[in-house]
XYZ file of C-alpha atoms in Angstrom:
579
model
C -21.808 20.421 33.064
C -23.199 18.789 29.764
C -22.182 15.074 29.321
C -20.522 15.956 26.119
C -18.171 18.455 27.586
C -14.678 17.387 26.927
C -13.572 18.033 30.454
C -16.498 15.969 31.809
C -15.589 12.695 33.485
C -19.130 11.348 33.700
C -18.259 9.043 30.796
C -15.504 7.439 32.838
C -13.543 4.526 31.880
C -14.180 5.071 28.119
C -10.788 6.912 28.305
C -8.866 3.825 28.057
C -10.354 1.723 25.270
C -9.214 -1.569 24.181
C -7.178 -1.461 21.019
C -9.258 -0.603 17.869
C -12.291 -0.033 19.981
C -14.271 2.839 19.076
C -15.727 4.683 22.021
C -17.564 7.902 23.182
C -14.074 9.316 24.069
C -13.517 9.582 20.220
C -16.187 12.276 20.291
C -15.072 14.482 23.221
C -13.780 17.174 20.965
C -16.398 16.695 18.297
C -13.956 15.359 15.878
C -14.622 12.870 13.045
C -18.427 12.709 13.723
C -19.013 11.104 10.312
C -16.890 8.132 10.877
C -17.850 4.397 10.549
C -17.948 1.907 13.597
C -16.658 -1.393 14.022
C -19.111 -3.813 15.451
C -18.495 -3.249 19.091
C -18.900 0.531 19.475
C -20.643 1.583 22.680
C -23.047 4.190 21.054
C -25.185 4.897 17.989
C -25.535 8.129 15.903
C -28.363 10.595 15.372
C -28.285 10.325 11.678
C -29.499 13.607 10.046
C -30.571 12.745 6.542
C -31.695 15.351 3.822
C -34.948 14.009 2.305
C -38.597 13.339 3.491
C -38.976 13.680 7.155
C -40.590 10.262 7.141
C -37.504 8.570 5.933
C -35.472 10.199 8.755
C -34.569 7.586 11.578
C -35.420 10.159 14.274
C -38.870 10.475 12.839
C -39.992 6.818 13.029
C -43.568 6.400 11.722
C -46.088 8.056 14.171
C -48.276 4.833 14.163
C -47.114 1.412 15.203
C -49.016 -1.801 15.434
C -47.684 -4.581 17.519
C -48.825 -8.127 17.936
C -48.215 -9.366 21.471
C -48.638 -12.571 23.549
C -49.475 -12.827 27.248
C -48.812 -16.415 28.701
C -49.892 -17.143 32.275
C -48.551 -20.238 33.779
C -49.823 -20.985 37.225
C -50.009 -23.908 39.682
C -53.427 -24.855 38.229
C -54.199 -23.196 34.992
C -52.236 -22.074 31.837
C -53.696 -19.648 29.444
C -52.495 -17.721 26.333
C -53.825 -14.398 25.161
C -52.863 -12.771 21.820
C -53.426 -8.968 21.380
C -52.949 -6.409 18.751
C -51.848 -2.979 20.255
C -52.047 0.187 18.132
C -49.651 2.900 19.387
C -49.561 6.513 18.211
C -47.132 9.329 18.827
C -48.969 12.447 19.503
C -47.952 15.094 16.942
C -47.897 17.945 19.306
C -45.489 16.098 21.663
C -42.629 15.779 19.209
C -41.174 13.228 21.788
C -40.566 9.581 21.054
C -43.390 8.654 23.458
C -45.972 6.433 21.967
C -49.378 5.959 23.543
C -51.655 2.944 23.173
C -54.699 4.277 21.325
C -56.387 0.890 20.501
C -56.018 -2.675 21.742
C -57.975 -5.552 20.547
C -57.733 -9.139 21.610
C -56.995 -11.394 18.727
C -57.467 -14.768 20.700
C -57.963 -16.139 24.073
C -57.025 -19.778 24.594
C -59.124 -21.916 26.898
C -57.639 -22.169 30.348
C -55.916 -25.535 30.370
C -54.914 -27.309 33.656
C -51.161 -27.009 34.111
C -49.599 -30.361 33.354
C -47.460 -32.206 35.814
C -44.951 -35.005 35.517
C -44.866 -35.554 39.132
C -46.262 -33.809 42.444
C -43.938 -30.663 41.933
C -42.443 -31.014 38.314
C -44.318 -29.382 35.562
C -44.421 -31.486 32.285
C -42.645 -29.096 29.917
C -43.450 -31.368 26.841
C -47.163 -31.068 27.458
C -46.802 -27.416 28.230
C -45.187 -26.786 24.947
C -48.228 -28.578 23.047
C -50.685 -26.150 24.933
C -48.797 -23.127 23.925
C -48.205 -24.553 20.463
C -51.884 -25.330 20.004
C -52.689 -21.702 21.075
C -50.463 -20.159 18.290
C -51.942 -22.761 15.746
C -55.589 -21.903 16.777
C -54.791 -18.295 16.549
C -53.158 -18.706 13.106
C -49.911 -17.045 14.354
C -46.317 -18.107 14.232
C -43.342 -16.981 16.570
C -42.253 -14.577 13.670
C -45.528 -12.738 13.859
C -45.138 -11.906 17.526
C -43.539 -8.505 18.239
C -43.412 -8.998 22.037
C -44.636 -11.025 24.968
C -45.076 -11.388 28.566
C -44.757 -14.622 30.453
C -45.956 -14.688 34.018
C -45.026 -17.699 36.212
C -46.899 -18.051 39.499
C -47.060 -20.733 42.343
C -45.561 -24.193 41.357
C -44.333 -22.715 38.019
C -41.982 -20.534 39.994
C -39.913 -23.454 41.377
C -36.377 -23.200 40.190
C -36.266 -26.249 38.038
C -39.714 -25.545 36.428
C -38.885 -22.041 35.807
C -35.665 -23.003 33.947
C -37.453 -25.564 31.841
C -40.115 -23.141 30.985
C -37.554 -20.461 30.073
C -35.956 -22.865 27.782
C -39.270 -23.743 26.101
C -40.072 -20.211 25.466
C -36.580 -19.454 24.074
C -37.526 -21.944 21.331
C -40.715 -20.074 20.542
C -38.678 -17.013 19.612
C -40.208 -13.679 19.982
C -38.939 -11.068 22.416
C -40.389 -12.306 25.790
C -40.121 -10.447 29.197
C -40.434 -13.140 31.909
C -41.977 -11.891 35.163
C -41.700 -14.365 37.922
C -44.508 -13.468 40.421
C -43.966 -14.501 44.134
C -46.875 -14.193 46.598
C -46.801 -10.388 47.053
C -46.371 -9.565 43.336
C -48.981 -12.127 42.438
C -51.515 -10.531 44.899
C -50.706 -6.966 43.534
C -51.324 -8.319 39.875
C -54.589 -9.802 40.816
C -55.668 -6.770 42.619
C -55.033 -4.623 39.458
C -56.053 -7.445 36.967
C -59.319 -8.137 38.590
C -60.546 -4.449 38.286
C -60.552 -3.936 42.177
C -57.892 -1.166 41.861
C -59.955 0.505 39.088
C -63.203 0.288 41.198
C -61.391 1.730 44.060
C -60.110 4.583 42.024
C -63.423 5.359 40.389
C -65.211 5.429 43.676
C -62.390 6.749 45.878
C -62.918 3.601 47.969
C -60.974 1.007 49.967
C -61.641 -2.550 48.457
C -60.328 -5.895 49.357
C -59.638 -8.262 46.404
C -59.478 -12.050 47.300
C -57.932 -13.970 44.546
C -58.335 -17.884 45.155
C -56.144 -19.966 42.798
C -55.124 -23.519 42.756
C -52.686 -23.424 45.514
C -53.010 -20.027 47.379
C -55.485 -17.190 48.142
C -53.903 -13.728 47.578
C -55.304 -10.747 49.235
C -54.767 -7.114 47.908
C -55.988 -4.050 49.637
C -56.708 -1.331 47.032
C -57.236 2.223 48.221
C -58.155 4.938 45.723
C -56.531 3.139 42.813
C -53.342 1.987 44.428
C -52.760 -1.625 45.921
C -51.416 -0.732 49.408
C -50.875 -4.051 51.102
C -50.882 -7.641 50.059
C -50.743 -11.140 51.649
C -51.054 -14.850 50.826
C -52.774 -17.680 52.526
C -52.354 -21.496 51.875
C -55.876 -22.196 50.947
C -56.587 -22.952 47.175
C -58.956 -24.949 44.942
C -56.520 -27.813 43.824
C -54.767 -28.901 47.075
C -56.880 -32.002 46.885
C -57.877 -33.718 43.651
C -60.030 -36.952 43.094
C -60.614 -38.943 39.996
C -64.096 -40.052 38.851
C -64.279 -42.926 41.214
C -63.586 -40.634 44.194
C -59.959 -41.768 44.731
C -57.321 -38.979 45.726
C -54.864 -38.553 43.031
C -53.242 -35.298 44.171
C -52.818 -34.269 47.797
C -50.604 -31.309 48.740
C -49.229 -31.202 52.310
C -51.529 -28.163 52.821
C -54.395 -30.104 51.467
C -53.693 -32.942 53.964
C -53.447 -30.407 56.798
C -56.989 -28.937 55.910
C -58.489 -32.355 55.758
C -57.027 -33.300 59.231
C -58.449 -29.970 60.615
C -61.811 -31.001 59.477
C -61.503 -34.441 60.905
C -60.219 -36.572 58.122
C -56.977 -38.469 57.828
C -56.442 -38.576 53.999
C -53.513 -40.126 52.143
C -52.956 -40.220 48.414
C -54.843 -43.309 46.961
C -57.682 -43.065 49.542
C -61.318 -43.288 48.564
C -63.259 -40.329 49.700
C -67.050 -39.710 49.527
C -68.673 -36.412 48.333
C -70.001 -35.576 51.853
C -66.432 -35.791 53.249
C -65.277 -33.390 50.338
C -67.926 -30.972 51.230
C -66.922 -30.767 54.939
C -63.291 -30.257 54.046
C -64.444 -27.452 51.694
C -66.539 -25.953 54.368
C -63.673 -25.977 56.905
C -61.421 -24.276 54.211
C -64.112 -21.572 53.639
C -64.465 -20.961 57.474
C -60.769 -20.754 57.821
C -60.377 -18.409 55.047
C -62.879 -16.176 56.395
C -61.363 -16.275 59.898
C -57.768 -15.555 58.618
C -59.165 -12.382 56.948
C -61.422 -11.152 59.825
C -59.676 -12.226 63.019
C -57.092 -9.864 64.755
C -55.016 -10.734 66.662
C -54.754 -14.290 64.683
C -54.615 -17.232 66.687
C -51.436 -19.341 66.063
C -53.033 -22.169 63.788
C -54.662 -19.584 61.535
C -51.440 -17.453 61.418
C -49.577 -20.660 60.359
C -51.817 -20.494 57.131
C -50.194 -17.351 55.971
C -47.406 -17.683 53.546
C -46.472 -13.954 54.051
C -46.958 -11.596 56.864
C -50.735 -10.940 57.411
C -52.036 -7.630 56.484
C -51.812 -5.978 59.922
C -54.685 -3.441 59.633
C -57.406 -4.034 56.955
C -59.292 -1.016 58.393
C -62.607 0.287 56.986
C -63.485 -1.650 53.764
C -66.171 -0.299 51.366
C -66.514 -3.725 49.402
C -64.964 -7.121 48.612
C -64.155 -8.613 45.201
C -63.191 -12.229 44.457
C -60.925 -13.318 41.484
C -59.027 -16.328 40.440
C -60.420 -19.703 39.311
C -62.386 -20.262 42.610
C -63.801 -16.634 42.114
C -65.722 -18.002 39.024
C -67.668 -20.304 41.457
C -68.199 -17.556 44.143
C -69.989 -15.506 41.420
C -71.804 -18.571 39.919
C -70.189 -17.982 36.541
C -68.760 -21.460 36.257
C -70.563 -24.750 37.170
C -68.267 -27.484 35.911
C -66.303 -29.700 38.458
C -62.815 -30.498 37.751
C -62.395 -33.071 40.419
C -60.819 -30.633 42.911
C -62.076 -28.448 45.615
C -62.810 -25.366 43.336
C -66.492 -25.715 43.067
C -67.205 -26.863 46.536
C -64.915 -24.075 47.989
C -66.439 -21.351 45.900
C -70.058 -22.458 46.702
C -69.268 -22.777 50.486
C -67.862 -19.196 50.492
C -70.881 -17.806 48.544
C -73.277 -19.406 51.255
C -71.221 -17.736 53.967
C -71.025 -14.503 52.289
C -74.921 -14.418 51.748
C -75.130 -15.149 55.474
C -73.171 -11.985 56.195
C -69.784 -13.815 57.174
C -67.784 -10.747 56.016
C -68.941 -7.464 57.152
C -68.578 -5.865 53.834
C -70.717 -5.859 50.575
C -69.764 -8.323 47.864
C -69.137 -6.125 44.791
C -69.885 -7.401 41.127
C -67.178 -9.675 39.509
C -64.573 -8.076 37.412
C -61.982 -10.440 35.566
C -61.812 -13.684 37.715
C -59.786 -16.437 36.303
C -58.057 -14.363 33.845
C -57.207 -11.542 36.462
C -53.452 -12.317 36.458
C -53.377 -13.330 32.789
C -51.914 -10.098 31.907
C -52.926 -8.513 28.628
C -50.117 -7.946 26.170
C -46.957 -5.875 26.870
C -47.295 -2.434 25.497
C -44.140 -0.995 23.907
C -43.246 2.640 24.186
C -40.159 4.401 23.588
C -38.747 7.339 25.421
C -35.532 9.215 24.948
C -33.742 10.114 28.037
C -32.770 13.865 28.944
C -29.231 14.644 27.924
C -27.987 15.428 31.361
C -26.919 11.891 32.604
C -24.227 10.146 34.359
C -23.250 6.945 32.625
C -19.863 5.818 34.056
C -18.979 3.177 31.513
C -21.334 3.124 28.494
C -19.626 -0.028 27.017
C -20.359 -1.973 30.011
C -23.725 -0.529 31.108
C -25.292 -0.492 27.712
C -27.317 -1.980 25.907
C -29.520 -3.770 28.593
C -32.617 -5.765 27.952
C -35.631 -6.583 30.214
C -34.654 -4.700 33.270
C -37.340 -4.744 35.927
C -38.475 -1.312 37.183
C -39.278 -0.604 40.774
C -40.803 2.611 41.731
C -40.614 3.000 45.490
C -43.606 5.057 47.043
C -41.449 7.886 48.247
C -42.546 11.545 47.987
C -39.714 14.270 48.133
C -40.546 16.627 51.202
C -38.777 19.969 51.552
C -36.319 18.150 53.829
C -35.383 14.854 52.395
C -34.951 11.994 54.936
C -32.339 9.462 53.648
C -33.595 6.727 56.067
C -37.182 7.186 54.853
C -36.212 6.904 51.192
C -33.954 3.810 52.120
C -36.754 2.056 53.950
C -39.114 2.708 50.927
C -36.603 1.222 48.571
C -36.141 -1.802 50.762
C -39.863 -2.327 51.461
C -40.509 -2.184 47.720
C -38.011 -5.127 46.931
C -39.961 -7.219 49.406
C -43.355 -6.187 47.772
C -42.057 -7.606 44.421
C -40.512 -10.846 46.196
C -36.936 -9.666 45.001
C -33.861 -9.461 47.152
C -31.796 -6.385 47.038
C -28.283 -7.205 45.745
C -29.426 -10.379 43.809
C -31.716 -8.777 41.244
C -30.744 -6.019 38.733
C -33.412 -3.491 38.727
C -34.000 -0.081 37.484
C -34.929 2.358 40.296
C -37.550 4.849 39.158
C -37.750 7.909 41.370
C -39.826 11.077 41.258
C -38.051 14.336 42.069
C -39.914 17.402 43.563
C -38.670 20.775 44.587
C -35.507 22.793 44.649
C -32.407 21.097 43.176
C -30.110 22.277 46.019
C -26.951 20.198 46.834
C -28.112 19.607 50.261
C -31.403 18.004 49.083
C -29.679 16.033 46.264
C -27.022 14.732 48.730
C -29.710 13.484 51.058
C -31.552 11.872 48.294
C -28.271 10.225 47.173
C -27.629 9.094 50.725
C -31.183 7.404 50.785
C -30.525 5.496 47.579
C -27.099 4.420 48.780
C -28.553 3.022 52.053
C -31.407 1.388 50.346
C -29.169 -0.328 47.730
C -26.358 -0.976 50.354
C -25.835 -4.693 49.215
C -25.699 -3.832 45.460
C -23.229 -1.091 46.133
C -21.182 -3.295 48.501
C -20.933 -5.889 45.760
C -19.984 -3.166 43.246
C -22.785 -4.201 41.038
C -24.255 -1.595 38.704
C -26.874 1.066 39.836
C -29.469 1.877 37.308
C -31.513 4.994 38.431
C -34.270 6.578 36.281
C -35.436 10.104 37.211
C -38.304 12.339 35.909
C -36.604 15.568 36.928
C -33.422 17.207 35.829
C -30.878 16.033 38.491
C -29.499 12.939 37.028
C -25.917 14.331 36.438
C -25.497 15.877 39.792
C -27.015 12.912 41.566
C -24.677 10.541 39.768
C -21.715 12.828 40.435
C -22.580 12.829 44.281
C -22.972 9.065 44.340
C -19.546 8.527 42.526
C -17.513 11.290 44.218
C -19.016 12.120 47.586
C -20.479 8.719 48.648
C -17.668 6.745 46.788
C -19.953 4.256 45.040
C -17.382 2.042 43.251
C -19.669 0.080 40.849
C -20.858 1.467 37.556
C -23.675 4.028 37.671
C -26.111 4.837 35.063
C -28.452 7.784 36.152
C -30.667 9.389 33.417
C -33.570 11.768 33.781
C -36.611 12.694 31.538
C -38.140 9.296 31.956
C -41.291 8.402 33.774
C -41.601 4.822 34.642
C -43.901 2.754 36.927
C -43.891 -0.646 38.714
C -44.753 -3.411 36.336
C -42.636 -1.784 33.572
C -39.675 -3.706 32.030
C -37.279 -1.549 29.969
C -34.663 -1.956 27.307
C -31.893 0.585 27.381
C -30.247 1.327 24.049
C -26.672 2.530 23.150
C -26.075 6.291 23.684
C -26.886 8.362 20.749
C -24.603 10.985 19.383
C -24.592 13.980 19.060
C -27.672 14.343 21.261
C -26.118 12.410 24.092
C -29.367 10.747 24.774
C -30.220 6.897 25.729
C -33.154 5.452 24.018
C -35.449 3.690 26.694
C -37.953 1.157 25.371
C -40.670 0.542 27.982
C -42.495 -2.756 28.026
C -45.406 -2.487 30.427
C -47.501 -5.298 31.785
C -50.731 -3.922 30.580
C -53.932 -4.685 32.645
C -57.272 -4.686 30.786
C -57.759 -1.370 32.384
C -54.999 0.912 34.137
C -56.206 2.109 37.521
C -53.533 4.948 37.260
C -55.715 6.958 34.826
C -59.010 8.467 35.738
C -61.526 7.277 33.226
C -62.110 9.663 30.349
C -60.176 12.497 32.133
C -57.996 14.779 30.117
C -54.522 15.465 31.561
C -52.625 18.718 31.046
C -48.822 18.463 31.895
C -46.855 21.608 32.349
C -43.437 20.053 32.886
C -41.282 19.068 29.860
C -40.603 15.655 31.378
C -43.840 14.694 32.854
C -45.133 12.203 30.329
C -47.975 10.233 31.909
C -47.809 6.499 31.345
C -50.966 6.086 29.299
C -52.333 2.486 28.662
C -55.133 1.247 26.578
C -58.503 0.263 28.060
C -60.296 -2.903 27.093
C -64.032 -3.082 27.429
C -64.627 -5.438 24.518
C -63.694 -2.291 22.558
C -60.744 -0.042 22.073
C -60.594 3.281 23.890
C -58.873 6.012 22.283
C -56.316 8.092 24.164
C -56.236 10.885 21.671
C -57.382 13.228 24.570
C -54.018 13.237 26.296
C -52.505 16.766 25.810
C -48.989 17.615 26.653
C -47.987 21.091 27.049
C -44.219 21.647 26.768
C -41.948 24.042 28.645
C -42.659 25.072 32.334
C-alpha cells in the first residue's frame, strides 16, 4: 500500500494533531496541496515551478563545492586538515546522489602536542588556540566551512574532556559531526586511514596494521579490503615523558608498569638517564611483539590488552605500521619529543629487521595522519517512496545520526539469531552500547520478498535491538531494497514494537557514515537523506580504476574521492536504471 493511501496507517499518530498544527494527515485525500505552513509542520513540499529547470528546487545545481574541516584530537597529538570537495550529480542518474569527483587539501596544520591542564584534563583554552591558529593560517573563518568532522580518541574521550571540546567546537560554528572513537573504532579508522585496507584490497591479501599512538597501540586485521578484527594494547609513545634535564614530568600508570617490568621503580619527578629510557623502550618493543605473536597469551601479556585480543590472526601477507610511532619505525621522523616515541620506534625497527615478526614489513602509507580523517563528504539521497514512518513530527528531522551496517548477508532462509548477533557484535565494534546510542541501522536485502523471509528479518532486528525496543526508543532502519513498508508493518503490528519506527528504502549506507534526515516531501512522499561520510584519503571499498555497472534501481554505490596528491575523477561510474 503506498504511504500516501488515505487508508494507510503507516503515518500513525499524525491523525491527532495539536491545535492549528499542520500535519501530513491534511494531505490524506490530496486536498489543499497549495496551502501555506505554519512553522512547525512535519513535512516539506516538492515545489513544481514553471521556468528554467535550473531554478527548480528539485534540480539543485549538478555541481557542488564544499569546504570541509577534519579535526583529530588524540591523547598525544592534535591536527586540523581543511579540504575542498567537488561533487557532481551524474546526468544519466537523474537521482539526487552526488559523487565526489575531485578533492584537494587546502591546508594541513602541523601536528601539535595535545595540551593538558593536569594528568587527565585537556586544556581547552590552549586547544582553542591551536584550532584558531589553524583557521587563521589557512585564511578561513567559521562561515567558510560547510561541514566538518571531529574525531576524539584516547584521553580526549574522557567525559569531561569530550564535553569541554564539544562546547569549544560549538563556538566555532560550522556543521560538525563529532565522532568519538573508542578502541575498536579507532583501530578500524587507523586500518582504513593508513592505507592497509586499500593494499589488502588491491593485492587480495591479509594485512595487519599496527597503529602506535601516544597512549595505545591499535591492531587492525584487513582482509581483501575489509577490516575484520580489531584490538588495542596499552603500549604507546607518551606514557612516560621527561624534560631536557631528564626529569620525569609525565608518567601514566601504564608507563610506570612498563618501567617496573624492565626493572625500574620510577615516580614522577625522578631523574632518569638515557640508558634506562632505552631499556624501558626495548622492554615495551619486546612486550608488543609478544602480545601480537604469542597464543595462548600468558596472563601478564593478556593484562596489557584494553580489548579482547584478536583470537586468530592466521596467515598474514604483510604488516604495516601507522600512528606517531610509525613515523620512527619507517625512519621518516628523527626529532625527539622527550617521550618514548623515537626510542620505541627504533627498538621495534631493530627487532623487525632481525625477523621478530614472521611477516614482511610493507612500505609506509599514512602514519601520524592515519586517523586524521579527510573531510566529510556530503551527498544527498532521496529515499524510496514506500516507507514506514509512524510519527513524522517526532522522528523528523534528525541530524548527525551514526550509521551502523552489520555484516549480514541474506541467505535463502533468514536466521533471526544470526542477524541479531551481527547487530549486537557491530555495536561492540564501534564502542557503542545498544539502547544508549541512537543509530541508523543500514541493512542490505537480497532475495524474494516473501512474508516468511521478511518476518524472520524483522525478528532478527527486534532481537538485536532488544534494549532500544524495550525502552520504546525510536528505531531507524535504512534499506537498499524495496521492503521498508512491509518490514515496518511487521515490526509494528506482528512483533508489537511500541516505540516509533522510521523504515525507509532506496538508500545505500556504510559504516562511518553519519546522516541527516529531512522532513517528508509531498507529494512524492520521500525523505531527503543527507550523507556525511568520514572520507579516508582512499576508499578501500572501490577497486581502483574499475568501472561499475549497476542493474538495480536502488543500488547506488557509495563513491568517494581518492587523494594521491591529485584529484581522482569518478566520472566513470555508470548507473543503469531499471532491473
